[in-house]
Short mmCIF file of C-alpha atoms in Angstrom, two decimals:
data_model
loop_
_atom_site.label_atom_id
_atom_site.label_comp_id
_atom_site.label_asym_id
_atom_site.label_seq_id
_atom_site.Cartn_x
_atom_site.Cartn_y
_atom_site.Cartn_z
CA UNK O 1 -51.59 -57.37 33.09
CA UNK O 2 -50.06 -58.94 30.07
CA UNK O 3 -48.24 -62.22 30.58
CA UNK O 4 -44.57 -61.62 30.57
CA UNK O 5 -42.41 -63.06 27.89
CA UNK O 6 -40.44 -66.18 28.40
CA UNK O 7 -38.00 -65.26 25.66
CA UNK O 8 -34.49 -64.23 26.48
CA UNK O 9 -31.48 -63.30 24.45
CA UNK O 10 -30.67 -66.98 24.49
CA UNK O 11 -32.53 -68.44 21.54
CA UNK O 12 -30.90 -71.85 21.95
CA UNK O 13 -32.73 -74.00 24.50
CA UNK O 14 -30.71 -76.76 26.09
CA UNK O 15 -33.18 -79.48 25.25
CA UNK O 16 -32.46 -79.65 21.53
CA UNK O 17 -28.82 -79.64 20.64
CA UNK O 18 -29.34 -79.89 16.92
CA UNK O 19 -31.46 -76.82 16.41
CA UNK O 20 -30.11 -73.97 14.32
CA UNK O 21 -27.20 -75.92 12.90
CA UNK O 22 -26.93 -73.59 9.93
CA UNK O 23 -26.99 -70.54 12.19
CA UNK O 24 -24.24 -71.97 14.34
CA UNK O 25 -22.01 -72.92 11.44
CA UNK O 26 -22.47 -69.62 9.66
CA UNK O 27 -21.91 -67.70 12.89
CA UNK O 28 -18.71 -69.59 13.58
CA UNK O 29 -17.57 -68.61 10.12
CA UNK O 30 -18.59 -64.99 10.47
CA UNK O 31 -17.54 -64.10 14.01
CA UNK O 32 -13.77 -64.15 13.41
CA UNK O 33 -14.27 -62.22 10.18
CA UNK O 34 -16.28 -59.54 11.97
CA UNK O 35 -13.69 -59.28 14.73
CA UNK O 36 -10.83 -58.96 12.25
CA UNK O 37 -12.83 -56.45 10.26
CA UNK O 38 -13.29 -54.41 13.42
CA UNK O 39 -9.54 -54.37 13.95
CA UNK O 40 -9.02 -53.43 10.29
CA UNK O 41 -11.43 -50.54 10.66
CA UNK O 42 -9.58 -49.44 13.76
CA UNK O 43 -6.04 -49.53 12.43
CA UNK O 44 -7.06 -48.26 9.00
CA UNK O 45 -8.90 -45.32 10.51
CA UNK O 46 -6.14 -42.89 9.58
CA UNK O 47 -6.34 -43.76 5.91
CA UNK O 48 -10.01 -44.26 5.25
CA UNK O 49 -13.34 -44.16 6.98
CA UNK O 50 -13.09 -45.72 10.40
CA UNK O 51 -11.59 -45.20 13.80
CA UNK O 52 -11.99 -46.18 17.40
CA UNK O 53 -15.72 -45.52 17.73
CA UNK O 54 -16.77 -47.60 14.74
CA UNK O 55 -14.23 -50.33 15.40
CA UNK O 56 -15.38 -50.63 19.00
CA UNK O 57 -18.96 -51.12 17.94
CA UNK O 58 -18.07 -53.64 15.24
CA UNK O 59 -15.80 -55.62 17.54
CA UNK O 60 -18.45 -55.67 20.25
CA UNK O 61 -21.07 -56.76 17.74
CA UNK O 62 -19.00 -59.84 16.92
CA UNK O 63 -19.23 -60.91 20.56
CA UNK O 64 -22.91 -59.96 20.65
CA UNK O 65 -23.48 -62.23 17.66
CA UNK O 66 -21.72 -65.00 19.57
CA UNK O 67 -24.01 -64.41 22.54
CA UNK O 68 -27.12 -64.41 20.36
CA UNK O 69 -26.26 -67.73 18.76
CA UNK O 70 -24.57 -69.66 21.56
CA UNK O 71 -26.19 -68.09 24.59
CA UNK O 72 -25.21 -65.36 26.99
CA UNK O 73 -23.50 -67.67 29.46
CA UNK O 74 -21.13 -68.92 26.77
CA UNK O 75 -20.32 -65.33 25.81
CA UNK O 76 -19.63 -64.53 29.44
CA UNK O 77 -17.05 -67.27 29.44
CA UNK O 78 -15.37 -65.65 26.44
CA UNK O 79 -15.42 -62.11 27.85
CA UNK O 80 -16.10 -62.25 31.60
CA UNK O 81 -18.05 -59.30 33.06
CA UNK O 82 -15.20 -58.60 35.46
CA UNK O 83 -12.93 -57.82 32.50
CA UNK O 84 -15.46 -55.40 31.13
CA UNK O 85 -15.41 -53.19 34.19
CA UNK O 86 -11.61 -53.06 34.03
CA UNK O 87 -11.34 -52.46 30.28
CA UNK O 88 -14.04 -49.79 30.41
CA UNK O 89 -12.02 -47.66 32.80
CA UNK O 90 -8.73 -48.64 31.19
CA UNK O 91 -9.82 -47.01 27.93
CA UNK O 92 -10.55 -43.69 29.60
CA UNK O 93 -7.25 -43.96 31.44
CA UNK O 94 -5.35 -44.55 28.20
CA UNK O 95 -6.95 -41.48 26.65
CA UNK O 96 -6.37 -39.31 29.68
CA UNK O 97 -2.92 -40.78 30.22
CA UNK O 98 -1.91 -39.77 26.70
CA UNK O 99 -2.71 -36.22 27.64
CA UNK O 100 -0.75 -36.50 30.86
CA UNK O 101 2.20 -37.97 28.95
CA UNK O 102 2.30 -34.99 26.60
CA UNK O 103 2.09 -32.80 29.66
CA UNK O 104 5.09 -34.48 31.23
CA UNK O 105 7.00 -34.16 27.96
CA UNK O 106 6.63 -30.41 28.18
CA UNK O 107 3.69 -29.68 25.91
CA UNK O 108 0.05 -28.81 26.43
CA UNK O 109 -2.53 -31.42 27.34
CA UNK O 110 -3.07 -33.68 24.29
CA UNK O 111 -0.41 -31.88 22.23
CA UNK O 112 0.83 -34.98 20.42
CA UNK O 113 3.69 -33.23 18.68
CA UNK O 114 5.64 -33.68 21.91
CA UNK O 115 6.03 -37.41 21.20
CA UNK O 116 8.36 -36.65 18.30
CA UNK O 117 9.11 -32.91 18.19
CA UNK O 118 11.75 -33.13 15.46
CA UNK O 119 9.80 -35.28 13.02
CA UNK O 120 9.27 -33.85 9.55
CA UNK O 121 6.21 -35.92 8.80
CA UNK O 122 4.36 -35.42 12.07
CA UNK O 123 5.21 -38.78 13.59
CA UNK O 124 4.27 -37.47 17.01
CA UNK O 125 0.74 -36.76 15.82
CA UNK O 126 0.51 -40.27 14.40
CA UNK O 127 1.57 -41.83 17.70
CA UNK O 128 -0.80 -39.63 19.67
CA UNK O 129 -3.76 -40.40 17.45
CA UNK O 130 -2.91 -44.10 17.65
CA UNK O 131 -2.83 -44.05 21.46
CA UNK O 132 -6.02 -42.05 21.75
CA UNK O 133 -7.88 -44.29 19.34
CA UNK O 134 -6.83 -47.34 21.36
CA UNK O 135 -8.41 -45.72 24.41
CA UNK O 136 -11.62 -45.01 22.50
CA UNK O 137 -11.69 -48.57 21.14
CA UNK O 138 -11.34 -50.12 24.60
CA UNK O 139 -14.01 -47.95 26.19
CA UNK O 140 -16.56 -48.22 23.40
CA UNK O 141 -16.15 -52.00 23.01
CA UNK O 142 -16.54 -52.70 26.70
CA UNK O 143 -19.39 -50.25 27.25
CA UNK O 144 -21.40 -51.72 24.38
CA UNK O 145 -20.75 -55.20 25.77
CA UNK O 146 -21.68 -54.05 29.28
CA UNK O 147 -24.96 -52.66 27.99
CA UNK O 148 -25.69 -55.89 26.15
CA UNK O 149 -24.81 -58.08 29.12
CA UNK O 150 -26.96 -55.95 31.42
CA UNK O 151 -30.03 -56.17 29.20
CA UNK O 152 -29.44 -59.76 28.21
CA UNK O 153 -29.07 -61.20 31.69
CA UNK O 154 -31.79 -59.10 33.30
CA UNK O 155 -34.64 -61.45 32.57
CA UNK O 156 -33.01 -64.73 33.52
CA UNK O 157 -32.49 -64.23 37.21
CA UNK O 158 -35.68 -62.32 37.89
CA UNK O 159 -38.43 -64.85 38.22
CA UNK O 160 -38.17 -67.60 40.77
CA UNK O 161 -35.53 -65.77 42.74
CA UNK O 162 -36.12 -63.81 45.89
CA UNK O 163 -38.01 -60.70 44.96
CA UNK O 164 -39.74 -58.96 47.84
CA UNK O 165 -41.56 -56.60 45.52
CA UNK O 166 -44.23 -58.31 43.46
CA UNK O 167 -43.38 -57.57 39.88
CA UNK O 168 -46.67 -57.91 38.12
CA UNK O 169 -48.39 -54.82 39.36
CA UNK O 170 -50.63 -56.40 42.02
CA UNK O 171 -49.46 -53.91 44.60
CA UNK O 172 -52.28 -51.40 44.28
CA UNK G 1 -30.20 -24.37 -11.77
CA UNK G 2 -31.14 -27.81 -12.97
CA UNK G 3 -32.66 -29.97 -10.28
CA UNK G 4 -33.29 -33.19 -12.14
CA UNK G 5 -29.81 -34.57 -11.62
CA UNK G 6 -29.41 -38.21 -10.52
CA UNK G 7 -28.00 -37.07 -7.18
CA UNK G 8 -31.04 -34.91 -6.49
CA UNK G 9 -33.44 -37.69 -7.41
CA UNK G 10 -31.52 -40.07 -5.13
CA UNK G 11 -31.64 -37.60 -2.26
CA UNK G 12 -35.35 -36.98 -2.66
CA UNK G 13 -36.03 -40.70 -2.91
CA UNK G 14 -34.14 -41.49 0.28
CA UNK G 15 -35.79 -38.62 2.12
CA UNK G 16 -39.22 -39.77 0.97
CA UNK G 17 -38.47 -43.22 2.38
CA UNK G 18 -37.41 -41.62 5.64
CA UNK G 19 -40.66 -39.67 5.88
CA UNK G 20 -42.72 -42.80 5.22
CA UNK G 21 -40.82 -44.78 7.86
CA UNK G 22 -41.12 -41.97 10.43
CA UNK G 23 -44.88 -41.69 9.90
CA UNK G 24 -45.19 -45.46 10.20
CA UNK G 25 -43.34 -45.33 13.53
CA UNK G 26 -45.89 -42.83 14.83
CA UNK G 27 -48.90 -44.75 13.56
CA UNK G 28 -47.97 -48.33 14.49
CA UNK G 29 -48.84 -50.00 17.77
CA UNK G 30 -46.75 -53.17 17.68
CA UNK G 31 -43.54 -52.42 19.54
CA UNK G 32 -41.60 -55.00 17.54
CA UNK G 33 -42.51 -53.27 14.28
CA UNK G 34 -41.69 -49.87 15.76
CA UNK G 35 -38.26 -51.00 16.91
CA UNK G 36 -37.43 -52.64 13.60
CA UNK G 37 -38.58 -49.56 11.69
CA UNK G 38 -36.28 -47.47 13.85
CA UNK G 39 -33.42 -49.65 12.60
CA UNK G 40 -34.65 -49.18 9.03
CA UNK G 41 -34.75 -45.42 9.61
CA UNK G 42 -31.13 -45.44 10.78
CA UNK G 43 -30.06 -47.54 7.81
CA UNK G 44 -31.72 -45.22 5.27
CA UNK G 45 -30.12 -42.24 7.03
CA UNK G 46 -26.77 -44.00 6.70
CA UNK G 47 -27.41 -44.37 2.97
CA UNK G 48 -28.12 -40.66 2.73
CA UNK G 49 -24.98 -39.85 4.70
CA UNK G 50 -22.97 -41.63 2.00
CA UNK G 51 -24.66 -39.49 -0.59
CA UNK G 52 -23.70 -36.44 1.49
CA UNK G 53 -20.00 -37.43 1.45
CA UNK G 54 -19.99 -38.23 5.18
CA UNK G 55 -18.59 -41.73 4.90
CA UNK G 56 -17.38 -41.93 8.50
CA UNK G 57 -20.75 -40.88 9.83
CA UNK G 58 -22.54 -43.32 7.56
CA UNK G 59 -20.31 -46.10 8.82
CA UNK G 60 -21.04 -45.26 12.44
CA UNK G 61 -24.74 -44.80 11.90
CA UNK G 62 -25.04 -48.15 10.13
CA UNK G 63 -23.12 -49.95 12.87
CA UNK G 64 -24.58 -48.15 15.88
CA UNK G 65 -28.01 -46.93 14.85
CA UNK G 66 -29.10 -49.86 12.75
CA UNK G 67 -27.19 -52.55 14.63
CA UNK G 68 -26.58 -51.95 18.30
CA UNK G 69 -29.53 -49.73 19.19
CA UNK G 70 -31.95 -52.11 17.48
CA UNK G 71 -30.57 -55.01 19.50
CA UNK G 72 -30.83 -52.93 22.69
CA UNK G 73 -34.39 -51.88 22.00
CA UNK G 74 -35.38 -55.45 21.20
CA UNK G 75 -33.84 -56.53 24.49
CA UNK G 76 -35.70 -53.85 26.41
CA UNK G 77 -38.90 -54.76 24.58
CA UNK G 78 -38.55 -58.41 25.54
CA UNK G 79 -38.16 -57.38 29.17
CA UNK G 80 -41.23 -55.15 29.10
CA UNK G 81 -44.15 -55.24 26.69
CA UNK G 82 -45.03 -56.05 23.09
CA UNK G 83 -47.94 -53.73 22.40
CA UNK G 84 -48.48 -50.04 22.76
CA UNK G 85 -51.76 -49.19 24.42
CA UNK G 86 -53.78 -46.84 22.21
CA UNK G 87 -53.78 -43.18 23.13
CA UNK G 88 -57.22 -41.54 22.87
CA UNK G 89 -57.54 -38.96 20.13
CA UNK G 90 -58.43 -36.15 22.52
CA UNK G 91 -55.01 -36.46 24.13
CA UNK G 92 -53.18 -36.13 20.81
CA UNK G 93 -54.43 -32.69 19.81
CA UNK G 94 -52.20 -30.70 22.16
CA UNK G 95 -48.97 -32.42 21.05
CA UNK G 96 -50.03 -32.05 17.42
CA UNK G 97 -50.65 -28.35 17.97
CA UNK G 98 -47.24 -27.82 19.60
CA UNK G 99 -45.46 -29.78 16.89
CA UNK G 100 -47.18 -27.92 14.06
CA UNK G 101 -46.42 -24.52 15.62
CA UNK G 102 -42.77 -25.46 16.15
CA UNK G 103 -42.51 -26.81 12.61
CA UNK G 104 -44.03 -23.62 11.17
CA UNK G 105 -41.52 -21.51 13.10
CA UNK G 106 -38.67 -23.61 11.74
CA UNK G 107 -40.04 -23.41 8.20
CA UNK G 108 -40.10 -19.64 8.58
CA UNK G 109 -36.37 -19.73 9.36
CA UNK G 110 -35.46 -21.84 6.31
CA UNK G 111 -34.92 -18.80 4.11
CA UNK G 112 -31.95 -17.72 6.22
CA UNK G 113 -30.17 -21.04 5.89
CA UNK G 114 -27.48 -21.63 3.26
CA UNK G 115 -28.49 -23.32 0.04
CA UNK G 116 -28.00 -27.10 -0.07
CA UNK G 117 -24.49 -27.91 -1.27
CA UNK G 118 -23.36 -24.29 -1.26
CA UNK G 119 -19.53 -24.23 -1.32
CA UNK G 120 -19.52 -20.56 -0.30
CA UNK G 121 -21.59 -20.81 2.85
CA UNK G 122 -19.76 -19.50 5.88
CA UNK G 123 -19.28 -22.90 7.50
CA UNK G 124 -18.04 -24.61 4.34
CA UNK G 125 -15.86 -21.83 2.93
CA UNK G 126 -13.90 -20.90 6.04
CA UNK G 127 -13.45 -23.31 8.91
CA UNK G 128 -13.93 -26.56 7.01
CA UNK G 129 -11.36 -25.62 4.38
CA UNK G 130 -8.97 -24.47 7.08
CA UNK G 131 -9.07 -27.84 8.79
CA UNK G 132 -8.47 -29.64 5.50
CA UNK G 133 -5.51 -27.43 4.65
CA UNK G 134 -4.01 -27.67 8.14
CA UNK G 135 -4.31 -31.46 8.14
CA UNK G 136 -2.22 -31.64 4.96
CA UNK G 137 0.81 -30.10 6.63
CA UNK G 138 0.31 -30.58 10.37
CA UNK G 139 -1.18 -34.04 10.94
CA UNK G 140 -0.35 -35.67 7.58
CA UNK G 141 -2.91 -38.45 7.64
CA UNK G 142 -5.37 -38.85 4.78
CA UNK G 143 -8.58 -39.03 6.80
CA UNK G 144 -9.37 -35.47 7.85
CA UNK G 145 -12.22 -36.64 10.08
CA UNK G 146 -9.85 -38.80 12.12
CA UNK G 147 -7.35 -35.96 12.33
CA UNK G 148 -9.90 -33.47 13.61
CA UNK G 149 -11.49 -36.05 15.90
CA UNK G 150 -8.36 -37.24 17.61
CA UNK G 151 -6.02 -34.29 17.39
CA UNK G 152 -7.62 -30.88 16.82
CA UNK G 153 -10.72 -31.71 18.82
CA UNK G 154 -9.03 -34.12 21.20
CA UNK G 155 -10.66 -32.53 24.23
CA UNK G 156 -14.10 -33.05 22.72
CA UNK G 157 -13.36 -36.67 21.99
CA UNK G 158 -12.04 -37.17 25.49
CA UNK G 159 -15.26 -35.73 26.82
CA UNK G 160 -17.31 -38.03 24.59
CA UNK G 161 -15.31 -41.04 25.72
CA UNK G 162 -15.97 -40.11 29.34
CA UNK G 163 -19.68 -39.72 28.55
CA UNK G 164 -19.74 -43.21 27.03
CA UNK G 165 -17.89 -44.52 30.08
CA UNK G 166 -20.32 -42.84 32.48
CA UNK G 167 -23.24 -44.23 30.51
CA UNK G 168 -21.73 -47.70 30.88
CA UNK G 169 -21.34 -47.11 34.61
CA UNK G 170 -24.95 -46.01 34.81
CA UNK G 171 -26.08 -49.20 33.08
CA UNK G 172 -23.99 -51.31 35.44
CA UNK G 173 -25.53 -49.52 38.42
CA UNK G 174 -29.10 -49.67 37.12
CA UNK G 175 -29.20 -53.22 35.81
CA UNK G 176 -25.94 -54.89 36.79
CA UNK G 177 -23.64 -56.82 34.50
CA UNK G 178 -25.23 -60.07 35.63
CA UNK G 179 -28.72 -58.64 35.83
CA UNK G 180 -28.77 -58.53 39.60
CA UNK G 181 -28.73 -54.82 40.43
CA UNK G 182 -31.59 -53.74 42.66
CA UNK G 183 -32.28 -57.30 43.78
CA UNK G 184 -30.16 -57.18 46.88
CA UNK G 185 -31.93 -56.51 50.15
CA UNK G 186 -30.28 -55.80 53.48
CA UNK G 187 -31.04 -58.49 56.04
CA UNK G 188 -29.88 -57.44 59.50
CA UNK G 189 -29.96 -60.40 61.92
CA UNK G 190 -31.36 -62.56 59.16
CA UNK G 191 -34.57 -60.54 58.99
CA UNK G 192 -35.91 -59.39 55.65
CA UNK G 193 -36.44 -55.73 56.48
CA UNK G 194 -38.12 -54.80 53.22
CA UNK G 195 -40.69 -57.55 53.75
CA UNK G 196 -41.60 -56.17 57.18
CA UNK G 197 -41.97 -52.71 55.69
CA UNK G 198 -44.29 -54.04 53.03
CA UNK G 199 -46.47 -55.73 55.67
CA UNK G 200 -46.70 -52.55 57.69
CA UNK G 201 -47.73 -50.63 54.63
CA UNK G 202 -50.60 -52.95 53.79
CA UNK V 1 -40.57 -22.50 -5.61
CA UNK V 2 -36.85 -22.42 -6.28
CA UNK V 3 -36.30 -21.55 -2.65
CA UNK V 4 -38.05 -24.72 -1.55
CA UNK V 5 -36.00 -26.79 -3.99
CA UNK V 6 -32.74 -25.23 -2.91
CA UNK V 7 -33.56 -25.90 0.73
CA UNK V 8 -35.32 -29.23 0.25
CA UNK V 9 -33.05 -30.87 2.83
CA UNK V 10 -34.18 -28.48 5.55
CA UNK V 11 -37.84 -28.81 4.62
CA UNK V 12 -37.79 -32.60 4.81
CA UNK V 13 -35.61 -32.70 7.90
CA UNK V 14 -38.01 -30.39 9.71
CA UNK V 15 -40.88 -32.72 8.86
CA UNK V 16 -38.86 -35.68 10.17
CA UNK V 17 -37.87 -33.86 13.34
CA UNK V 18 -41.43 -32.86 14.08
CA UNK V 19 -42.59 -36.43 13.46
CA UNK V 20 -40.10 -37.66 16.03
CA UNK V 21 -41.09 -34.93 18.44
CA UNK V 22 -44.74 -35.87 18.04
CA UNK V 23 -43.92 -39.47 18.84
CA UNK V 24 -42.21 -38.26 22.03
CA UNK V 25 -45.10 -36.01 23.06
CA UNK V 26 -48.12 -37.99 22.05
CA UNK V 27 -47.27 -41.58 22.94
CA UNK V 28 -47.57 -42.77 26.51
CA UNK V 29 -45.53 -45.91 26.04
CA UNK V 30 -41.99 -45.27 27.22
CA UNK V 31 -40.25 -47.42 24.61
CA UNK V 32 -42.19 -45.71 21.84
CA UNK V 33 -41.17 -42.39 23.36
CA UNK V 34 -37.53 -43.45 23.19
CA UNK V 35 -37.93 -44.57 19.58
CA UNK V 36 -39.41 -41.16 18.83
CA UNK V 37 -36.48 -39.52 20.56
CA UNK V 38 -34.12 -41.64 18.47
CA UNK V 39 -35.89 -40.62 15.26
CA UNK V 40 -35.68 -36.98 16.36
CA UNK V 41 -31.99 -37.38 17.12
CA UNK V 42 -31.21 -39.01 13.77
CA UNK V 43 -33.05 -36.18 12.02
CA UNK V 44 -30.84 -33.64 13.77
CA UNK V 45 -27.84 -35.60 12.51
CA UNK V 46 -29.28 -35.37 9.01
CA UNK V 47 -29.63 -31.59 9.41
CA UNK V 48 -26.01 -31.16 10.43
CA UNK V 49 -24.58 -33.43 7.77
CA UNK V 50 -26.66 -31.89 5.01
CA UNK V 51 -25.20 -28.51 6.00
CA UNK V 52 -21.70 -29.82 5.39
CA UNK V 53 -22.35 -31.05 1.84
CA UNK V 54 -20.55 -29.21 -0.93
CA UNK V 55 -21.84 -29.74 -4.46
CA UNK V 56 -19.27 -31.65 -6.47
CA UNK V 57 -17.24 -32.27 -3.33
CA UNK V 58 -15.53 -35.46 -2.30
CA UNK V 59 -15.54 -37.24 1.04
CA UNK V 60 -12.89 -35.60 3.26
CA UNK V 61 -10.26 -38.27 2.74
CA UNK V 62 -7.18 -36.70 1.20
CA UNK V 63 -5.18 -38.26 -1.58
CA UNK V 64 -1.69 -39.22 -0.52
CA UNK V 65 -0.12 -36.81 -3.01
CA UNK V 66 -1.61 -33.88 -1.17
CA UNK V 67 0.08 -34.72 2.11
CA UNK V 68 3.27 -32.82 2.74
CA UNK V 69 6.33 -35.03 3.07
CA UNK V 70 4.45 -38.11 1.93
CA UNK V 71 3.99 -37.23 -1.71
CA UNK V 72 7.49 -38.15 -2.92
CA UNK V 73 7.66 -41.62 -1.49
CA UNK V 74 4.19 -42.50 -2.66
CA UNK V 75 4.80 -41.04 -6.11
CA UNK V 76 7.79 -43.34 -6.54
CA UNK V 77 5.73 -46.31 -5.49
CA UNK V 78 3.31 -45.26 -8.21
CA UNK V 79 0.34 -47.23 -6.96
CA UNK V 80 -2.63 -47.34 -9.26
CA UNK V 81 -4.97 -45.62 -6.84
CA UNK V 82 -3.21 -42.34 -7.35
CA UNK V 83 -3.63 -42.43 -11.09
CA UNK V 84 -7.25 -41.47 -10.66
CA UNK V 85 -6.30 -38.50 -8.56
CA UNK V 86 -3.78 -37.29 -11.13
CA UNK V 87 -6.42 -36.78 -13.79
CA UNK V 88 -8.68 -34.98 -11.36
CA UNK V 89 -5.89 -32.72 -10.21
CA UNK V 90 -5.06 -31.72 -13.73
CA UNK V 91 -8.53 -30.52 -14.50
CA UNK V 92 -9.50 -28.76 -11.29
CA UNK V 93 -8.62 -28.45 -7.67
CA UNK V 94 -10.34 -31.10 -5.58
CA UNK V 95 -12.99 -29.76 -3.25
CA UNK V 96 -13.91 -31.65 -0.11
CA UNK V 97 -17.06 -31.60 1.92
CA UNK V 98 -16.78 -29.91 5.29
CA UNK V 99 -15.26 -32.42 7.75
CA UNK V 100 -16.14 -30.54 10.93
CA UNK V 101 -19.86 -31.47 11.23
CA UNK V 102 -18.88 -35.06 10.46
CA UNK V 103 -16.68 -35.14 13.55
CA UNK V 104 -19.37 -33.65 15.75
CA UNK V 105 -22.02 -36.08 14.58
CA UNK V 106 -19.68 -39.08 14.66
CA UNK V 107 -19.20 -38.72 18.39
CA UNK V 108 -22.83 -37.70 18.91
CA UNK V 109 -24.03 -40.99 17.43
CA UNK V 110 -22.00 -43.11 19.84
CA UNK V 111 -22.95 -40.95 22.81
CA UNK V 112 -26.54 -41.15 21.58
CA UNK V 113 -26.63 -44.93 21.78
CA UNK V 114 -25.05 -44.85 25.24
CA UNK V 115 -27.67 -42.45 26.56
CA UNK V 116 -30.40 -44.40 24.80
CA UNK V 117 -29.24 -47.47 26.70
CA UNK V 118 -29.51 -45.53 29.98
CA UNK V 119 -33.07 -44.59 29.06
CA UNK V 120 -33.95 -48.18 28.23
CA UNK V 121 -32.42 -49.34 31.51
CA UNK V 122 -34.63 -46.88 33.37
CA UNK V 123 -37.63 -48.20 31.46
CA UNK V 124 -36.76 -51.78 32.41
CA UNK V 125 -36.43 -50.84 36.08
CA UNK V 126 -39.71 -48.92 35.93
CA UNK V 127 -41.40 -51.97 34.52
CA UNK V 128 -40.03 -54.14 37.30
CA UNK V 129 -41.20 -51.70 39.94
CA UNK V 130 -44.62 -50.76 38.55
CA UNK V 131 -45.47 -53.62 36.23
CA UNK V 132 -46.16 -51.25 33.38
CA UNK V 133 -44.42 -48.90 30.99
CA UNK V 134 -47.49 -46.84 30.16
CA UNK V 135 -47.33 -43.43 31.75
CA UNK V 136 -51.05 -43.32 32.52
CA UNK V 137 -50.93 -46.53 34.53
CA UNK V 138 -47.84 -45.42 36.43
CA UNK V 139 -49.50 -42.09 37.21
CA UNK V 140 -52.64 -43.86 38.38
CA UNK V 141 -50.56 -46.17 40.55
CA UNK V 142 -48.70 -43.25 42.13
CA UNK V 143 -51.99 -41.43 42.69
CA UNK V 144 -53.43 -44.48 44.40
CA UNK V 145 -50.35 -44.70 46.56
CA UNK V 146 -50.68 -41.08 47.59
CA UNK V 147 -54.35 -41.53 48.46
CA UNK V 148 -53.50 -44.43 50.71
CA UNK V 149 -50.72 -42.47 52.31
CA UNK V 150 -48.07 -45.01 51.47
CA UNK V 151 -44.66 -43.45 51.18
CA UNK V 152 -42.24 -45.46 49.15
#
């Protein structure tokens, strides 16, 4: 059996504080820009290429970059895993709730015109698309982060902890 | 019809790069190289999507295919192995046979497909134009893709969002947000039951 | 020969798809299988998007002047971006590429990465349980288990 890797998603070992100074500085410069760009892509999605799906991925990637440079534990202090579970389901609820709202206003499910039936420039559609895209953004961002957290923290707690099943294939 | 336009040369160049990268993925044995080439493949596809006027798709493919999925695959690779064990040649003939037969069948069907860039093909001349025209007066936002995605095909998008959500749930159940799923063992009366079972088995 | 040139996108995409399919069939390493599946998937995206291309078309983002009820206010503002559209509109009607396949593939990409992550999670758990991600070794291990009559 091949020796298992000691590498994690955390490239910054605690022993040397001054490693990767350039990476850290550049990342600190870039992360807010990436996050703002994600929001731009989201809110500009009606006018150009973009929308909730892309914005969610870009926004999540800014936090993933943070985790790659500063370590997963630091990232978990920025966005705790407990939030992720809530936001994940909140996004689906926002999307579904928009449909229910149009229902209650007297239209079909997801018939956004009901938000502003008298508008001459389809304001109801704009509001509906806005609400739905928010739902997509929340779900996609948190699911991507959940996936990253799950893979990133899998290795750390495995060895040395209680594991009744021997991992390295010496069972047979 | 003149084929030596710059657009055609660009398309053929990008597709040639895609073919080279795909063959390299099949041939290589280092998982790191395979995973990185998968990212390269996604990035070149994104470039071709721009050439095909699908700017939204190119955007998504560049962010998701080349960014996120590469990171995920690298993470999974770090948790598992670095090298692919070689597969003996005698076990590659059957897959090759199946793939060649399937490819031949698909090549046979090419003649029925619309010509590349045909504005009068059924898909492009009817439904696509209808959506563009309807967006101008019904949704009134410039990006037709967003309009169709969020409004006309809102049910689809809702379904996709739920699929993404369920996938996230599956990940949380399989691995756990803190990497601790599957580690928990029931210990009635302080006894490690799974350990006893393992001793009985051996 | 002309037929091949006119359908060059399909010809190349079929080659790419079959390459991905071969990687899925022929490799016994699970991560390589998933990479093959991803290549296959991306090739299908290429097929769909190449169907939606219209020669001489533009990306399906409308100019503001074409939108009903918005044209007047934007025309008064007279921003420079619309000047380019004016000249185009004078010469010919703008044609757009088909937006419908774009929508389908846009969502398919995001769902694709979510399902890919599920697959990778299963691979990671398999590795923890069996100590290997090669199918042969897992099969051999299961076979051994069956011989010994161990039910897991």
